[in-house]
XYZ file of C-alpha atoms in Angstrom:
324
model
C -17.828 22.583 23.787
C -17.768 19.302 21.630
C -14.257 17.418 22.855
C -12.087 16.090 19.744
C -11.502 12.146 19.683
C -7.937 12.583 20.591
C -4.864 10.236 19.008
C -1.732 10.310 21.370
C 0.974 8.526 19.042
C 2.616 6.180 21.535
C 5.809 5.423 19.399
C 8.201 8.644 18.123
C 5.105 10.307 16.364
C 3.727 13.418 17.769
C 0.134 13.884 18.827
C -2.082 13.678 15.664
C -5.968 15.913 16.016
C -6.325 15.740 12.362
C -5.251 14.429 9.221
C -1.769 13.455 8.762
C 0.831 12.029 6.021
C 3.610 9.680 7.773
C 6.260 9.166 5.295
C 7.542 5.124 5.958
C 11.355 5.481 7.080
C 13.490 4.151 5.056
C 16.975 2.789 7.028
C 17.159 -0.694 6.214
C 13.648 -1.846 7.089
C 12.828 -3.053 4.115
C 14.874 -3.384 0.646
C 14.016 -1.151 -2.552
C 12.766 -4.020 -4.361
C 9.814 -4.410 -2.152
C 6.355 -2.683 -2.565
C 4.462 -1.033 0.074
C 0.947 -2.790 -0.796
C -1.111 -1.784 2.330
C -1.563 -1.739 5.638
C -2.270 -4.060 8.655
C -4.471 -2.369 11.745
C -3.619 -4.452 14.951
C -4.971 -3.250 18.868
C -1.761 -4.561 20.512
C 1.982 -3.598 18.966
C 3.763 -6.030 16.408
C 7.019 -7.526 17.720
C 9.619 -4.145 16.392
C 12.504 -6.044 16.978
C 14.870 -8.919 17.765
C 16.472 -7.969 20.400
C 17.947 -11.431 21.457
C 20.359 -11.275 18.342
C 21.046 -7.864 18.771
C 22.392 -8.096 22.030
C 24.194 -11.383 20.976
C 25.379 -9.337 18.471
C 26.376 -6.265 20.229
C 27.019 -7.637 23.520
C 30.518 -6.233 23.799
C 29.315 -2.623 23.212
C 26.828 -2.576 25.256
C 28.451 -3.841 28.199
C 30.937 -0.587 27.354
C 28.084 1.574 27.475
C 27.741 2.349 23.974
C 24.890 4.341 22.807
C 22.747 3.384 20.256
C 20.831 4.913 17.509
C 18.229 4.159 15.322
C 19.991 2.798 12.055
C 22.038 0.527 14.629
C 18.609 -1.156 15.026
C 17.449 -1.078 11.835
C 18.872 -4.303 10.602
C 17.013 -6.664 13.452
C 13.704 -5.575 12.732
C 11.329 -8.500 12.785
C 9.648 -9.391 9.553
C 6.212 -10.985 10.282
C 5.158 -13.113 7.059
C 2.121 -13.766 6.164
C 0.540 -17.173 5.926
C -2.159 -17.797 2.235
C -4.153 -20.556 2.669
C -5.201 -21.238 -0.920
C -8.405 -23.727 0.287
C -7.573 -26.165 -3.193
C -8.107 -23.079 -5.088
C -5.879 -20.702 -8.098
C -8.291 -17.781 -7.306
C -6.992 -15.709 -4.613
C -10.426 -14.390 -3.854
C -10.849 -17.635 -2.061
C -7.516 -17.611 -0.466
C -7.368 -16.756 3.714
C -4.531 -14.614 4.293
C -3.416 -13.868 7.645
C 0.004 -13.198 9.723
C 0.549 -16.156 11.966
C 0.611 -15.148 16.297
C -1.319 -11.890 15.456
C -5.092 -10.192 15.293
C -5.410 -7.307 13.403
C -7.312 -6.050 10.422
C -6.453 -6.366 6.412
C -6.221 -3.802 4.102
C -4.150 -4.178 1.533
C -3.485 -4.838 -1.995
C -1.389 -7.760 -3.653
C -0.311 -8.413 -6.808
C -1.105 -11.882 -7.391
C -0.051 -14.289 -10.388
C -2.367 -15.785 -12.611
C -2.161 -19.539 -14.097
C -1.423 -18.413 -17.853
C 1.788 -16.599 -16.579
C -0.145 -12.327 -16.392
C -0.077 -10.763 -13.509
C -2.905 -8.562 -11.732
C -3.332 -6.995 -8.750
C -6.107 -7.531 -5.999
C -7.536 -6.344 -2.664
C -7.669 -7.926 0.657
C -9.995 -6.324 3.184
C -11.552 -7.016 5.984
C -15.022 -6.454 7.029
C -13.832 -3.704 9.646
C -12.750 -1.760 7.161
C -15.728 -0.195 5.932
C -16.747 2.984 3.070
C -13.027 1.359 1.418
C -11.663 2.583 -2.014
C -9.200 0.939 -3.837
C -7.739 2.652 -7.071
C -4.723 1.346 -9.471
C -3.649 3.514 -12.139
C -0.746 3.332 -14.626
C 1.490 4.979 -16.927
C 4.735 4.717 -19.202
C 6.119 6.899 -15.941
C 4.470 5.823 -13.402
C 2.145 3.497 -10.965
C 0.223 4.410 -8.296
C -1.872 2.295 -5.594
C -4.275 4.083 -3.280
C -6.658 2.798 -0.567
C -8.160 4.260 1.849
C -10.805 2.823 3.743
C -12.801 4.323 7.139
C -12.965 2.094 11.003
C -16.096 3.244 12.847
C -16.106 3.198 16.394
C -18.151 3.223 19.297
C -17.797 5.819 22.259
C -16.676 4.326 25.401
C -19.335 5.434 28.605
C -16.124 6.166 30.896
C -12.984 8.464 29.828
C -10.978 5.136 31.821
C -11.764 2.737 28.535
C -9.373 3.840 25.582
C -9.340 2.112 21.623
C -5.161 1.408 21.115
C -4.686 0.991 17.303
C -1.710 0.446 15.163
C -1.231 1.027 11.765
C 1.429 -1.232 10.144
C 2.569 -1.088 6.701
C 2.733 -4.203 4.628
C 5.460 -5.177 1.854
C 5.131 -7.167 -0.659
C 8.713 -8.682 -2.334
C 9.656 -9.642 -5.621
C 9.319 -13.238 -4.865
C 5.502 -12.790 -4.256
C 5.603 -12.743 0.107
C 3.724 -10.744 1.903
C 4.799 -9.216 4.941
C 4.540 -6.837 8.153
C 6.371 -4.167 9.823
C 5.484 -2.922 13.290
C 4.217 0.490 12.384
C 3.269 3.426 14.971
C 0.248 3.200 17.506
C -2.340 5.352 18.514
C -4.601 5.677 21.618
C -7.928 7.035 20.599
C -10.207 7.672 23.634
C -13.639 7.944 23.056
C -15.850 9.655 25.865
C -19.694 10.125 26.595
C -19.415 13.578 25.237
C -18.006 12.262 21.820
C -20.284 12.766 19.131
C -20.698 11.009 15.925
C -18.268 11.876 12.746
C -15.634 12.842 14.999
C -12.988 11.665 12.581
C -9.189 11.249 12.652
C -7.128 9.741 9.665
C -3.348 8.620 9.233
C -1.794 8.486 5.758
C 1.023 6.209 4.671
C 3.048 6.685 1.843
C 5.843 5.088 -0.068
C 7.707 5.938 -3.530
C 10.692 4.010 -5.020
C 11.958 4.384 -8.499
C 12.293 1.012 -10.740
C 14.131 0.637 -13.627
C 12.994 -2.068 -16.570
C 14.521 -2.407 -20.069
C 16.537 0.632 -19.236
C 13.719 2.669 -18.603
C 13.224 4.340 -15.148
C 9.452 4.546 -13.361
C 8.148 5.840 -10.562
C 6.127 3.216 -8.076
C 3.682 5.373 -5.519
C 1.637 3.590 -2.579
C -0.546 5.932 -0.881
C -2.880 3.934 2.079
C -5.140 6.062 4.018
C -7.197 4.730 7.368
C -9.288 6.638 8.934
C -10.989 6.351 12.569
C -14.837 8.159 13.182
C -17.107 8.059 15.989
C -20.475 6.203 15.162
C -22.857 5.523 18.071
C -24.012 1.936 18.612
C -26.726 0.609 16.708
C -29.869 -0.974 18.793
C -32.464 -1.299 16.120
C -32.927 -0.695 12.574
C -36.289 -0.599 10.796
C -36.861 -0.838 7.250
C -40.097 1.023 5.887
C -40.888 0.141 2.091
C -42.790 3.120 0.251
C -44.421 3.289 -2.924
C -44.158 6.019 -5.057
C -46.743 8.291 -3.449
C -44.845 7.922 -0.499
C -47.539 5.364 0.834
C -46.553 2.606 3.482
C -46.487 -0.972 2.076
C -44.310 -2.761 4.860
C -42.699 -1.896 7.808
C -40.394 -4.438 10.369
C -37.730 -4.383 12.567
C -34.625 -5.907 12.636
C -32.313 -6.498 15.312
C -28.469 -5.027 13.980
C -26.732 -7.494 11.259
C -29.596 -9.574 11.423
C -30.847 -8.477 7.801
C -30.881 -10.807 5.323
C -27.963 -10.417 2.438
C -30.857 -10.573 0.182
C -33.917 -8.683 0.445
C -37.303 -8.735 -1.927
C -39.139 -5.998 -1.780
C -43.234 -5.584 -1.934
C -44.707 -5.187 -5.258
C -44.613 -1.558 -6.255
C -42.238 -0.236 -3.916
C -39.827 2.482 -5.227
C -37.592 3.281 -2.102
C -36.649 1.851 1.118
C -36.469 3.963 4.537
C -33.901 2.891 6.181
C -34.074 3.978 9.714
C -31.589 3.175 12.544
C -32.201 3.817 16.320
C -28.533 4.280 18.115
C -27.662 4.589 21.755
C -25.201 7.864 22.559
C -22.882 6.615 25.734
C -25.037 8.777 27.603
C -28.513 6.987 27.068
C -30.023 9.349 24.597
C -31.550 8.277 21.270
C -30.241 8.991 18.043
C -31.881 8.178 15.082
C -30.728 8.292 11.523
C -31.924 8.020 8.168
C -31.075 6.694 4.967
C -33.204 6.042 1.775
C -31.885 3.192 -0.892
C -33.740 3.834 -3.912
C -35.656 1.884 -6.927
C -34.162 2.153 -10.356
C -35.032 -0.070 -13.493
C -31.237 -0.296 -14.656
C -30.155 -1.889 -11.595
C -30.686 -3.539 -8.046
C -29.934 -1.494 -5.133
C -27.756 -1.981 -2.265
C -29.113 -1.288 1.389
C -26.552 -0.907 3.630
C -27.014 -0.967 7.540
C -24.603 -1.578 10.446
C -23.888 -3.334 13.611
C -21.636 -3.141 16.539
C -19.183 -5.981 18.065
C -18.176 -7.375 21.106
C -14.264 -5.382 20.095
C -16.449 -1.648 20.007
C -15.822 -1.804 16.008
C -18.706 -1.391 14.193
C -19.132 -2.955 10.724
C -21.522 -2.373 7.507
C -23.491 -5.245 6.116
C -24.339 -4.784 2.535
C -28.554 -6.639 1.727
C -28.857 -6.871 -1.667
C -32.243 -5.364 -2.813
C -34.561 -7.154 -5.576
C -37.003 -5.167 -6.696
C -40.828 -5.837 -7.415
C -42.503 -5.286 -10.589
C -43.852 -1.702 -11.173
């Protein structure tokens, strides 16, 4: 019997086995004006809150034993701002943002201002975040952001070793800043008897109503993350066929060390993409993809490697194509 990657929510959430939707509370975390843009993925749990000032604070009551509740808390909850480096740049593409005393992964979606006074909004994701989506649509009612995006991960070989993830939402003000609140954390453990496209997901949503020129709309964040099993790459070979299905070169690369741009042999009309994994067991495992010629466009061959953190990321090679 296959055993389910299993999320134990280590917060107030109950234990998730499949997908879920986790509405973001709202009691004073965050104002109305402010835009749930994303999320931020950390391993290790985000400050919640200040609990120096609210025992200075409350110092009197607690000493009487007073017992308190949620909402109590809710106005010391640590904001954790993020830091743009702009790198003598006005395109945020080659901005670094990050959230200063932290590691965690991107994924979210500002809305950035442009010189001539417009305003557009943009992704920022990083490379962990792979087979991402990122959608913005608009009406006289309403806006709506989505992203989702999936984290591949490798099996641990002992039940002992355990992948702690938390999924924080990110705000975004009127004023422009970008920031964090701690969100709720999961322990996925990964054994020797997972298998790959075990798959858990967590959904985060957020709606506020606006009003502009006395008109009223409707502002919906949806932000999706998902968390599958893939086994750890070793090898990956890369057979070019013609269109007779005829071998014109074959070699072996070592994970991630494909170039970002490939040319392929003169006549060749698909790639076999072939990766050898390792199961936490010591079995083989080998997979196949097949990125394919066309005359309208150049191809993308994607592959994937493992880190040192167990997260597994996708390279994208650009293909360029002989003549046929």
């Amino acid at each position: 019997m296959i055993k389910l990657v299993r999320i134990v929510c280590l917060l107030l959430s109950a234990m998730l086995l499949g997908g879920c939707s986790l509405a973001v509370p709202d009691a004073g975390e965050h104002t109305k004006e402010d835009q749930m843009i994303g999320a931020y993925i950390t391993r290790e749990a985000l400050e919640a809150y200040d609990m120096d000032a609210f025992f200075t604070d409350n110092r009197w009551q607690v000493a009487d034993g007073k017992q308190f509740t949620q909402e109590d808390l809710s106005g010391y909850q640590n904001r954790l701002f993020a830091q743009i480096e702009k790198n003598e740049s006005e395109n945020p593409s080659d901005w670094n943002v990050s959230f200063p005393g932290s590691k965690g992964i991107c994924f979210f979606a500002p809305l950035w201002d442009s010189p001539d006074g417009s305003s557009y909004r943009d992704n920022v994701i990083d490379a962990q975040v792979c087979e991402r989506d990122f959608s913005v649509s608009a009406s006289d009612e309403e806006e709506t952001l989505g992203l989702t995006g999936t984290i591949y991960v490798t099996p641990y070989e002992t039940p002992n070793e355990q992948f702690h993830f938390y999924v924080n939402p990110v705000y975004q003000n009127p004023d422009g800043e970008i920031y964090v609140l701690h969100g709720s954390g999961y322990l996925m453990q990964t054994t020797g008897t997972s298998v790959e496209g075990e798959q858990v997901m967590t959904t985060l949503t957020d709606e506020r109503n606006m009003t502009a020129d006395d008109t009223q709309k409707k502002e919906k964040t949806s932000v999706t993350v998902k968390f599958e099993v893939i086994y750890r790459p070793i090898s990956i070979t890369l057979c070019e066929m013609d269109a007779r299905h005829h071998l014109l070169k074959k070699k072996v690369y070592q994970p991630g060390k494909i170039p970002k741009k490939l040319r392929a042999q003169e006549g060749t009309a698909y790639i076999l993409v072939e990766t050898e994994k390792e199961s936490p067991i010591g079995e083989t495992v080998v997979s196949r993809e097949i990125c394919e010629y066309t005359r309208e466009m150049e191809g993308v061959l994607e592959s994937f490697y493992a880190a040192e953190d167990g997260i597994v990321r996708k390279k994208d090679t650009e293909v360029v194509w002989g003549r046929n």
